[in-house]
Short mmCIF file of C-alpha atoms in Angstrom, two decimals:
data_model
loop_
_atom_site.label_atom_id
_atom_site.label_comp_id
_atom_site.label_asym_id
_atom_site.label_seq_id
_atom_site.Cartn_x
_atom_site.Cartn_y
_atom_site.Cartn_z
CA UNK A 958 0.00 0.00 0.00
CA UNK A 959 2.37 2.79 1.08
CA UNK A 960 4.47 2.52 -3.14
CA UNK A 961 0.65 3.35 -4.19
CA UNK A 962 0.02 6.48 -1.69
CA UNK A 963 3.79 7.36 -2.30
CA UNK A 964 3.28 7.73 -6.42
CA UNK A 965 0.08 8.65 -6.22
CA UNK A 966 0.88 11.72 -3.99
CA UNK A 967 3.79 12.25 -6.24
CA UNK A 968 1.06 12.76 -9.25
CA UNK A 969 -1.20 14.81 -6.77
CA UNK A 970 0.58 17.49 -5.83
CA UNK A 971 2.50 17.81 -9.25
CA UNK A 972 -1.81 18.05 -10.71
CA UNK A 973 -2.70 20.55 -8.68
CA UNK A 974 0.05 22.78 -9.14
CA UNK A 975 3.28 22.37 -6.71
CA UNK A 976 6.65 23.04 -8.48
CA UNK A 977 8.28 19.59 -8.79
CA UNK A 978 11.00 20.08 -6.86
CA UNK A 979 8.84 20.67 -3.60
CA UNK A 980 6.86 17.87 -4.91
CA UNK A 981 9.90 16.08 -4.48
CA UNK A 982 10.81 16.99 -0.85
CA UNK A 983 6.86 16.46 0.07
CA UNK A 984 6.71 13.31 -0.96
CA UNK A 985 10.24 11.96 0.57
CA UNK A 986 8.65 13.27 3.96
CA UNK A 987 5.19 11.56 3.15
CA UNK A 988 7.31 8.18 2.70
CA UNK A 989 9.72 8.56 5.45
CA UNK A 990 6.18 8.78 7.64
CA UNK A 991 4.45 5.98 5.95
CA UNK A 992 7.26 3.54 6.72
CA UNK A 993 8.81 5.09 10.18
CA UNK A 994 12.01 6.34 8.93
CA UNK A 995 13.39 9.37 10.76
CA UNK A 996 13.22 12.76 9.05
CA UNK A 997 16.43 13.56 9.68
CA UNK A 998 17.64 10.62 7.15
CA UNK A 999 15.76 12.33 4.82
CA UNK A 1000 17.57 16.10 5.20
CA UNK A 1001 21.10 13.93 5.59
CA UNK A 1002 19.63 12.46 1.96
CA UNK A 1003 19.31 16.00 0.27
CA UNK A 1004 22.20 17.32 2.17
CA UNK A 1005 24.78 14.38 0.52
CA UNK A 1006 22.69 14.31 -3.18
CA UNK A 1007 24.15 18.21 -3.86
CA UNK A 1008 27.74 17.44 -1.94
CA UNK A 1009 29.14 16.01 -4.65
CA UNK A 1010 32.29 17.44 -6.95
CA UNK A 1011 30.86 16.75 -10.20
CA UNK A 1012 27.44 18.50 -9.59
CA UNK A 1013 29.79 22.04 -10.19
CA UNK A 1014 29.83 21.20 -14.12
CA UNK A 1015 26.79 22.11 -13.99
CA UNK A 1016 26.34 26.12 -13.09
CA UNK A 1017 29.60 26.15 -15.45
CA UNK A 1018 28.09 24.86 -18.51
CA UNK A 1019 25.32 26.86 -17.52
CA UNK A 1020 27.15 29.76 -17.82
CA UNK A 1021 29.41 29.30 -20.47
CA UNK A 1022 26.55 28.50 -22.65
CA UNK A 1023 24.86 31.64 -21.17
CA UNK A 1024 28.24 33.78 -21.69
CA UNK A 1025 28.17 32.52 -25.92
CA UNK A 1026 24.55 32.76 -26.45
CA UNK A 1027 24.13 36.47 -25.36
CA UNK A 1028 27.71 37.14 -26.59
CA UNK A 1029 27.35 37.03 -30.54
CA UNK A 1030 27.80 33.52 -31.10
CA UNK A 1031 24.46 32.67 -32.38
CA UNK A 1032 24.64 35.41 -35.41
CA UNK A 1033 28.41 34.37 -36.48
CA UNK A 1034 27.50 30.71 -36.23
CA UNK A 1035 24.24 31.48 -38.62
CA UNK A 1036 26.73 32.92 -41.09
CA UNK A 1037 29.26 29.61 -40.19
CA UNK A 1038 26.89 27.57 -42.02
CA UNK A 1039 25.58 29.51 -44.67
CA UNK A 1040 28.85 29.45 -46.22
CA UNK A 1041 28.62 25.17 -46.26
CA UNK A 1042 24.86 24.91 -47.06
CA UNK A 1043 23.16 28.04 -47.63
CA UNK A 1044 23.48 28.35 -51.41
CA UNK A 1045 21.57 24.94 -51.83
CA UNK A 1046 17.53 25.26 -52.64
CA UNK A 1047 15.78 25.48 -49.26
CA UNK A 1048 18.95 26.55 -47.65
CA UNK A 1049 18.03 28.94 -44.91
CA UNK A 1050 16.31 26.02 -43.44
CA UNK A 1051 19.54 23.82 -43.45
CA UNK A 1052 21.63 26.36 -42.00
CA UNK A 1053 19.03 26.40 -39.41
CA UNK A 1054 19.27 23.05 -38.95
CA UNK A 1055 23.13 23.09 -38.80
CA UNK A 1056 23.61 26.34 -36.72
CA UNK A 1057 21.67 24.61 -33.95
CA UNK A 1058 24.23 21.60 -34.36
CA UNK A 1059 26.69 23.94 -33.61
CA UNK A 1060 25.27 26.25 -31.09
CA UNK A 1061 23.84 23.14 -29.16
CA UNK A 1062 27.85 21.90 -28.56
CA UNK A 1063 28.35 25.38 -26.80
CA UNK A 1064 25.20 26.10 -25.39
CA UNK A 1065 23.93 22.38 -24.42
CA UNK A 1066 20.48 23.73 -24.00
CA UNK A 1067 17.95 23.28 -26.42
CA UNK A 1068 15.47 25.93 -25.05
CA UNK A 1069 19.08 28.65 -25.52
CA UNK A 1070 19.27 27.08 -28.79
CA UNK A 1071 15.64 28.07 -29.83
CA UNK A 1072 15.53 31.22 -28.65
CA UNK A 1073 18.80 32.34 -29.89
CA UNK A 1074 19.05 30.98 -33.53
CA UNK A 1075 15.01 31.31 -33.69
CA UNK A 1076 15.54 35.29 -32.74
CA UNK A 1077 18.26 35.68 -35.70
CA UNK A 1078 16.95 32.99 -38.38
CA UNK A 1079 12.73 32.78 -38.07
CA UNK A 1080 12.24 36.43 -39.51
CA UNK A 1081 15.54 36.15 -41.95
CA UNK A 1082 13.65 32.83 -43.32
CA UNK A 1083 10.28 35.19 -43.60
CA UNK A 1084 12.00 37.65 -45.41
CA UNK A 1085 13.36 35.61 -47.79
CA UNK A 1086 9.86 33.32 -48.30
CA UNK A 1087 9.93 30.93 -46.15
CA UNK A 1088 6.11 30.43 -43.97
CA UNK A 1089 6.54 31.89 -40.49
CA UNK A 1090 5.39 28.78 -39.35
CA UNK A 1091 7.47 25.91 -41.02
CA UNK A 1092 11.04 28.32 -40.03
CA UNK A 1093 9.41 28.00 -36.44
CA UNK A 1094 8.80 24.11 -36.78
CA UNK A 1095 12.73 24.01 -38.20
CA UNK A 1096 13.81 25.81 -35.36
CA UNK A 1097 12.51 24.01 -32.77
CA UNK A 1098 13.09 20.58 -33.85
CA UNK A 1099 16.29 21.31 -34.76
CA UNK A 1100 17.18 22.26 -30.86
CA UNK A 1101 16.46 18.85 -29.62
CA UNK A 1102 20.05 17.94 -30.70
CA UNK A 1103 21.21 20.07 -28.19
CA UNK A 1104 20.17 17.30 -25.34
CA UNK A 1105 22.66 14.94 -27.42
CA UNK A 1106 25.31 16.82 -28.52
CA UNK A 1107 27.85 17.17 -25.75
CA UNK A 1108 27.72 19.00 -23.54
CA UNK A 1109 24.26 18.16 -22.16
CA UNK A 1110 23.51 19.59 -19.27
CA UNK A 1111 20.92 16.74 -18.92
CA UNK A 1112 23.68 14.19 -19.59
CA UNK A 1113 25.39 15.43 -16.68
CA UNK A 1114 21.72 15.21 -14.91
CA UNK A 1115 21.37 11.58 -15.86
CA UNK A 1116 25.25 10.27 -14.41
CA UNK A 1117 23.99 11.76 -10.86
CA UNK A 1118 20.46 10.32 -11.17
CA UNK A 1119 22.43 7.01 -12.14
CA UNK A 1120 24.60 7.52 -8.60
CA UNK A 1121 27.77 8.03 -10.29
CA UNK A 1122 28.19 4.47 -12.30
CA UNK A 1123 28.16 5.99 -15.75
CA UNK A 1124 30.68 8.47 -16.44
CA UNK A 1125 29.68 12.11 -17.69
CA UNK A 1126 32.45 11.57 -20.60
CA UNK A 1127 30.85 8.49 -21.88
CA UNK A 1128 27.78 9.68 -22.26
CA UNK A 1129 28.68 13.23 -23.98
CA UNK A 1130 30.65 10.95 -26.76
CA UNK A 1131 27.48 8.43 -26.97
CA UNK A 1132 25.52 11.76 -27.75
CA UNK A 1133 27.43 12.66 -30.68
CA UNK A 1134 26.35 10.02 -33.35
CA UNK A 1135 22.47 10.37 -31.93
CA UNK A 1136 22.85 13.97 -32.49
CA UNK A 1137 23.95 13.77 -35.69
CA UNK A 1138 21.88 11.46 -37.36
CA UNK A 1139 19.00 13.56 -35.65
CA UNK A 1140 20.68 16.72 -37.62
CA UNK A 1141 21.02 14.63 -40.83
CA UNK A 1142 17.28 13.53 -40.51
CA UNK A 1143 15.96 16.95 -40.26
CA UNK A 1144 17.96 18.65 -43.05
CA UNK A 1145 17.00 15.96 -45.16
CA UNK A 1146 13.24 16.49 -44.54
CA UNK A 1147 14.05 20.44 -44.93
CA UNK A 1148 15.42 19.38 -48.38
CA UNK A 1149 12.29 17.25 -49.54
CA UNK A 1150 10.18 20.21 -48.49
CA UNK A 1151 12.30 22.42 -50.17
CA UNK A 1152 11.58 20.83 -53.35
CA UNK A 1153 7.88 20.30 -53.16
CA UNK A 1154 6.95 23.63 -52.08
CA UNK A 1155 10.23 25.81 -54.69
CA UNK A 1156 11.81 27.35 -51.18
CA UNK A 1157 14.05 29.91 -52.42
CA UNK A 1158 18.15 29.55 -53.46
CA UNK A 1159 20.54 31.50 -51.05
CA UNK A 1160 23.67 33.21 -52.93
CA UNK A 1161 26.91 31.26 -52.99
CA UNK A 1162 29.54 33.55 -50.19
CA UNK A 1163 32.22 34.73 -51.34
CA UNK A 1164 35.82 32.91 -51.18
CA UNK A 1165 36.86 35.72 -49.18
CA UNK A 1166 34.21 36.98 -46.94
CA UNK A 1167 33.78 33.32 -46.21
CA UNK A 1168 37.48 32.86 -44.62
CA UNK A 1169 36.40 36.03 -42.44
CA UNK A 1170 33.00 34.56 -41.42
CA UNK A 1171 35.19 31.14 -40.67
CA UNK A 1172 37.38 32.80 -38.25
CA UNK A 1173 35.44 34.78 -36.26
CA UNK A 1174 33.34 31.41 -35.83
CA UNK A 1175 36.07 29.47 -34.89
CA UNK A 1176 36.76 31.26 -31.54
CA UNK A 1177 33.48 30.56 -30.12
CA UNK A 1178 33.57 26.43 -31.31
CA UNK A 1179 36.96 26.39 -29.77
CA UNK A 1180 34.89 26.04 -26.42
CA UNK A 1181 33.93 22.65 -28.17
CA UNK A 1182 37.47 21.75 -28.58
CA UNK A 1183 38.28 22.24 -24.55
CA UNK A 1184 35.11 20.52 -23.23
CA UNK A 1185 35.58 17.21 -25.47
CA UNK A 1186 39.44 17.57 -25.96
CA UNK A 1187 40.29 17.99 -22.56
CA UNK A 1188 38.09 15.26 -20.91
CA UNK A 1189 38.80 12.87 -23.32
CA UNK A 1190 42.55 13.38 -23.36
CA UNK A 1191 42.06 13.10 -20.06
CA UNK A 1192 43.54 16.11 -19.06
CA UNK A 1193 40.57 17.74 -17.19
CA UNK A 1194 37.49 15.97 -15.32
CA UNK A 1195 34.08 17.24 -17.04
CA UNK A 1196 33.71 19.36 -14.30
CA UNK A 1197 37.33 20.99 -14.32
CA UNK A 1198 36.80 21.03 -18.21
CA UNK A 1199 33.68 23.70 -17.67
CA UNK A 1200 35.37 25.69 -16.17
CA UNK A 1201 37.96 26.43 -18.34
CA UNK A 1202 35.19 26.27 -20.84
CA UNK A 1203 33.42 28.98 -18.88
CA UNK A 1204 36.56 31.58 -18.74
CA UNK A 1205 37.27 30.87 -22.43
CA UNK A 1206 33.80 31.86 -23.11
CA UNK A 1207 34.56 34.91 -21.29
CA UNK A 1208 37.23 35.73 -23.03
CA UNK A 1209 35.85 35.74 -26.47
CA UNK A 1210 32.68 37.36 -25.85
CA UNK A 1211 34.19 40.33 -23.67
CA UNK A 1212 37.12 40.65 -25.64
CA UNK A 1213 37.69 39.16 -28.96
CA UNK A 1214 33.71 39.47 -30.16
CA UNK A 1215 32.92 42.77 -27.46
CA UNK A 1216 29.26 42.17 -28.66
CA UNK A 1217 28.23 42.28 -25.02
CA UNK A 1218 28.07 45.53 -22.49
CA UNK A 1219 30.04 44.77 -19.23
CA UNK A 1220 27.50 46.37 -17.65
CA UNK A 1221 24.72 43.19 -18.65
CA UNK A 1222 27.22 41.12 -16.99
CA UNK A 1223 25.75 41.05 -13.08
CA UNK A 1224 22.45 40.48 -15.42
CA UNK A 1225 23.59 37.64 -17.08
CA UNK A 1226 24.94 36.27 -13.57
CA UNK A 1227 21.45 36.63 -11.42
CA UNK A 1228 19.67 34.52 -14.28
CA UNK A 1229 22.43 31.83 -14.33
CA UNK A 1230 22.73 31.55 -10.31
CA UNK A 1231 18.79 31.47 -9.92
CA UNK A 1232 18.38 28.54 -12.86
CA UNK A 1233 21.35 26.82 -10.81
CA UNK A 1234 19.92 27.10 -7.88
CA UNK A 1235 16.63 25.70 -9.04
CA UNK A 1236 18.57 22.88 -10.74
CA UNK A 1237 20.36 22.05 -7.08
CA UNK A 1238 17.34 22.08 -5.09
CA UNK A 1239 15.79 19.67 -7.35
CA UNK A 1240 18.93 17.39 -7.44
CA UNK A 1241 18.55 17.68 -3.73
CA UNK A 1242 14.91 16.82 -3.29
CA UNK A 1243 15.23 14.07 -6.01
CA UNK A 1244 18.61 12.13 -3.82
CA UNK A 1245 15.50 12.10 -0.79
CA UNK A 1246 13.23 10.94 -3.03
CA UNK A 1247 15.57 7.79 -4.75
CA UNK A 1248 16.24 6.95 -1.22
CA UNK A 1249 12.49 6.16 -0.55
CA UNK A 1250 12.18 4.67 -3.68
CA UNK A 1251 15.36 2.13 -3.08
CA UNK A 1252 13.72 1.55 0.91
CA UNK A 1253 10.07 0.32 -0.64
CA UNK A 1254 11.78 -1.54 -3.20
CA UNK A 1255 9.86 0.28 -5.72
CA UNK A 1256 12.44 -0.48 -8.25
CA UNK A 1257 12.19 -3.90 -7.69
CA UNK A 1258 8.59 -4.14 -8.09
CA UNK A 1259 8.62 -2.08 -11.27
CA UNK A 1260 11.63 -4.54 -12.74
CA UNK A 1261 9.01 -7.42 -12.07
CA UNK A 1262 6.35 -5.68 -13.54
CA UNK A 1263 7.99 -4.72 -16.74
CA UNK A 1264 9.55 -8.85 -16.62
CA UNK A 1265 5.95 -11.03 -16.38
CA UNK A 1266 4.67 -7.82 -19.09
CA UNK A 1267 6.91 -9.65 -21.35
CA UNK A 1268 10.82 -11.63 -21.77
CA UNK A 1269 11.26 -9.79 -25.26
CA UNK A 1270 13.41 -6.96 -24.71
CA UNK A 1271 12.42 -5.24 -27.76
CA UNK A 1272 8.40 -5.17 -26.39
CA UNK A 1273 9.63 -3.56 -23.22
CA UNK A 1274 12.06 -0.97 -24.75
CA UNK A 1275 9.18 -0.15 -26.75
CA UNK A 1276 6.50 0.11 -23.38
CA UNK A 1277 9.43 2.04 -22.22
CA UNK A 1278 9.79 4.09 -24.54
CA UNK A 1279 5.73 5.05 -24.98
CA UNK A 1280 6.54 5.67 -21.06
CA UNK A 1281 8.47 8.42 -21.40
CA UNK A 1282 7.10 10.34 -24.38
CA UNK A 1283 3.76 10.27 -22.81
CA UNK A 1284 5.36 11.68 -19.37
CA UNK A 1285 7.64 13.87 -21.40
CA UNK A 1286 4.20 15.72 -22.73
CA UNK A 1287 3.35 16.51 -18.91
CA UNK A 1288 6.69 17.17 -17.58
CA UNK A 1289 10.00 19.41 -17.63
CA UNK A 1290 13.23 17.13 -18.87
CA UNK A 1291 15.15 17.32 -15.76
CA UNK A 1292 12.86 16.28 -12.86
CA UNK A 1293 12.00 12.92 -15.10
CA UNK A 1294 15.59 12.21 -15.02
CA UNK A 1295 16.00 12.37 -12.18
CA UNK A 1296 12.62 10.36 -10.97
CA UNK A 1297 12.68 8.20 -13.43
CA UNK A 1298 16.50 7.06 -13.92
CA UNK A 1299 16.50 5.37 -10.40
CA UNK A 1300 13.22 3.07 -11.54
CA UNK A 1301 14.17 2.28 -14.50
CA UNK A 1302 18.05 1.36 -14.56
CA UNK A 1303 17.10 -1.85 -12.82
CA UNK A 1304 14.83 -2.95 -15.31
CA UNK A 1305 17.10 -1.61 -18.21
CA UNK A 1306 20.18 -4.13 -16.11
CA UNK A 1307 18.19 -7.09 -15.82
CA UNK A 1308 17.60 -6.90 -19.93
CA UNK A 1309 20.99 -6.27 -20.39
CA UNK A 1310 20.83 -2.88 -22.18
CA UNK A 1311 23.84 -0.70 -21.51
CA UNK A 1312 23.03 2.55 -19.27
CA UNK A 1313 24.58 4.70 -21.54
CA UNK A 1314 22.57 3.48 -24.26
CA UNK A 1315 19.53 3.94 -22.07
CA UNK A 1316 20.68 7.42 -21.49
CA UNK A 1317 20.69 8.30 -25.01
CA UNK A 1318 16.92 6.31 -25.50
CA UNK A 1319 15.60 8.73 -22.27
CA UNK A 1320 17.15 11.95 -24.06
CA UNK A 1321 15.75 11.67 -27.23
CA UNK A 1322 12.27 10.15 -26.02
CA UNK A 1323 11.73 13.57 -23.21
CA UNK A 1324 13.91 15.64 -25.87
CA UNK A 1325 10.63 14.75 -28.51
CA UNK A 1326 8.90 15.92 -24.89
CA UNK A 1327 9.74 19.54 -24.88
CA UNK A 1328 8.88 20.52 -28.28
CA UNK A 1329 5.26 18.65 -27.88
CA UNK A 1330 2.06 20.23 -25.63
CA UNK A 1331 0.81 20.53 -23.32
CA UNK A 1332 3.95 21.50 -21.23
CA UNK A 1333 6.92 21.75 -24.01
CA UNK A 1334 8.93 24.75 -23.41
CA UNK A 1335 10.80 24.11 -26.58
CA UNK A 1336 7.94 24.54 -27.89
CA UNK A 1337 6.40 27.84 -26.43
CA UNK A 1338 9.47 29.60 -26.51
CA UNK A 1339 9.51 28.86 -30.08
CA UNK A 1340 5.92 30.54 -30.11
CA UNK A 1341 7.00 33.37 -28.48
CA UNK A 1342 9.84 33.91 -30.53
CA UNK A 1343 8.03 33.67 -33.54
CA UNK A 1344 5.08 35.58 -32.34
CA UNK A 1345 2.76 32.62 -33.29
CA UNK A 1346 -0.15 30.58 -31.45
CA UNK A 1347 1.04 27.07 -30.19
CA UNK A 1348 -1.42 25.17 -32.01
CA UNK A 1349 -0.27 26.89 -35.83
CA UNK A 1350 3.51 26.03 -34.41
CA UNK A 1351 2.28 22.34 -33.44
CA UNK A 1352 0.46 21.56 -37.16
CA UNK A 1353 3.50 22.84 -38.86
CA UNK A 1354 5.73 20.60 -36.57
CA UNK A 1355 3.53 17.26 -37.07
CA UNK A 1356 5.90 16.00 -40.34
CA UNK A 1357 9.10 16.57 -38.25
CA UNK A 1358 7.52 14.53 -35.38
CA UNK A 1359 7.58 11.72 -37.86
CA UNK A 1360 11.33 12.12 -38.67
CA UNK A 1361 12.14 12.73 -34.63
CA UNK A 1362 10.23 9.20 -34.01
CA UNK A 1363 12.26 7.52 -36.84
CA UNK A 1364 15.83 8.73 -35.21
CA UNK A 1365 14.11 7.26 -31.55
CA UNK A 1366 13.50 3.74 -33.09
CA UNK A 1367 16.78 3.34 -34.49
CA UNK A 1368 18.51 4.84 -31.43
CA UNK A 1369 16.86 2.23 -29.39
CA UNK A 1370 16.96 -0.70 -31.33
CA UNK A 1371 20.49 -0.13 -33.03
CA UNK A 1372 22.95 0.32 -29.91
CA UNK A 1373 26.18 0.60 -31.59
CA UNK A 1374 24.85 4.40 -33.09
CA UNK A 1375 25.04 5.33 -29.41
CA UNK A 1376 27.71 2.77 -28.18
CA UNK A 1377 30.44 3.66 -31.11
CA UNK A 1378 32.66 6.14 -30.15
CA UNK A 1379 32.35 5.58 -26.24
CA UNK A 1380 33.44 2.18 -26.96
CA UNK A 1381 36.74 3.18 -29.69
CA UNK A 1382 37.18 5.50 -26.85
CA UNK A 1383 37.68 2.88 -24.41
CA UNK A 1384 35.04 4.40 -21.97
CA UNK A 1385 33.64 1.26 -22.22
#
């Protein structure tokens, strides 16, 4: 009885309206009661689940990503890949596609990605024909490979919520094929469309205005270079690795770009320490939470479950998967990782999946999450950006959830596109 009350105050208090962090804390207090545990196990939970070392990569890619996206970076990486794609028919949409490639290895965010490269590229596309609606729709499913393409703040997210046993650098090189093949999908559906509906040529750059655009790019995906090179060189730890990150970003955008006022700066840092410390009182709450999970053997129970539903582990990847895009409709990416990663990696063990191949499946299932109502804030920043109702946004988007759906199944049913590089790597 008490796993029952547990989840179903979990769903309770998240319907009627309590932030899901608190909902978090509430319910570890409503278990510890149910099954006599003293409260003070739960604060020494919460208290341990943010003292840890590699939780500081976090506020840093946080920031750097911050530091780039206000700093310039998203207009000189638009022009980056206009001079590789942008002369092609249906080109403004490609270099949409491929900016957010880019901007998503700096910024790691896919609602930063949408809002930067929407503000820039939606009314460019406009201008130059393009339906206000289908540039929006480009935009924003274009920013889900910013969840896979390293560095993910949610990968990161997922290594905690997995207690450490999958390392942060394995799982930003398993992103990288996933993320690609998601880009790769979406350009080609931008070309198909391009050629049905005559979308418009863009001009061919010139040779030497193209060098320019190419090296005042390069600065800013430099920041790439020292968040993969360094960790997997093994010269930094992820989180040493964002920090240098972070002062590099500084460094361009204050004084090799100087698109940004010094005087924004203390701006810049209120919004990145309040998002932070939402992010660590969640990871907090969420530690209390896993605890009371592990103590009712809800894990257990939900391993059995998902065993007598069926010994084919293709049947249960796919339950699993309808799981998570149907939760991923109703809630923010982060707090599923975190609930859900502790349930699930049992079950996930016991059909002898990899977790870092399961961390790729749960990205790209709640990445198809944010950019799908009622609750995807891919999605309504998109809106806002483009000044456009959510339902036009979400008819223009329905082809694209078709090609987003195709990159899950083969994700989940073809390992080695996740398991490739960590594995010639030998993180694995």
């Amino acid at each position: 009885m008490e796993p029952y009350i547990l989840i179903g105050s979990l769903f309770v208090l998240i319907a009627i309206g309590v932030p899901v962090a608190y909902t978090l804390g509430l319910v570890s207090v409503i278990g510890a009661l149910l099954i006599d545990l003293p409260l003070d196990a739960v604060m020494i939970q919460i208290a341990s689940g943010v003292n840890k070392f590699s939780l500081l990569a976090i506020p840093f890619f946080v920031l750097a990503g911050a530091i780039m996206a206000e700093g310039g970076i998203a207009h000189r990486l638009v022009n980056f890949a206009a001079v590789f794609v942008g002369f092609i028919r249906g080109g403004m949409s490609l270099v949409n596609i491929l900016a957010s490639t880019f901007f998503g290895a700096i910024s790691g965010s896919s609602v930063a990605d949408t809002a930067s490269i929407g503000t820039v590229l939606i009314p460019e596309m406009e201008k130059k024909g393009y339906p206000r609606e289908f540039a929006t729709a480009v935009t924003c499913s274009g920013s889900v490979q910013a969840i896979l393409i390293p560095p993910s703040h949610n990968s990161v997210i997922y290594s905690l919520a997995a207690g450490g046993t999958v390392s942060i650098a394995s799982l930003f090189l398993a992103g990288v094929m996933p993320g690609i093949l998601l880009g790769l999908t979406m350009m080609g559906m931008c070309l198909f469309f391009a050629k049905k509906r005559n979308y418009p040529k863009g001009e061919v750059i010139p040779l030497s205005q193209a060098i320019r655009i190419v090296r005042e790019a390069t600065w800013g995906l430099l920041t790439v270079v020292i968040i993969l090179g360094g960790i997997l060189s093994g010269i930094f730890t992820a989180t040493e690795s964002a920090s240098i990150a972070c002062a590099w970003a500084f460094f361009v955008t204050m004084f090799i770009y100087r698109d940004y006022k010094w005087s924004q700066l203390p701006i810049l840092m209120h919004r990145t320490v309040k998002t932070v410390t939402i992010v660590m009182i969640l990871i907090g709450f969420a530690a209390s939470f896993g605890y009371i999970l592990t103590l009712m053997q809800i894990p257990m129970k939900i391993t059995a479950f998902f065993s007598a539903l069926s010994d084919n582990r293709y049947i249960i990847l796919m339950c699993i998967n309808i799981m998570l895009l149907m939760l991923g409709t109703l809630m923010d990416m982060a707090p599923l990782i975190l609930i859900l990663t502790p349930m699930l990696l049992p079950v996930i063990k016991t059909l002898g999946i990899d977790p870092v191949h399961f961390g790729m499946i749960m990205m790209i299932n709640l990445g198809v999450g944010l950019i799908t109502p009622p609750v995807g804030s891919v999605l309504f920043v998109g809106s806002a950006v483009a000044n456009l109702s959510i339902e036009k946004v979400t008819k223009a988007m329905l082809p694209f959830y078709f090609g987003l759906l195709t990159v899950l199944m083969l994700i989940t049913y073809i390992p080695e596109i996740s398991l490739w590089l960590p594995r010639i790597a030998g993180l694995l």
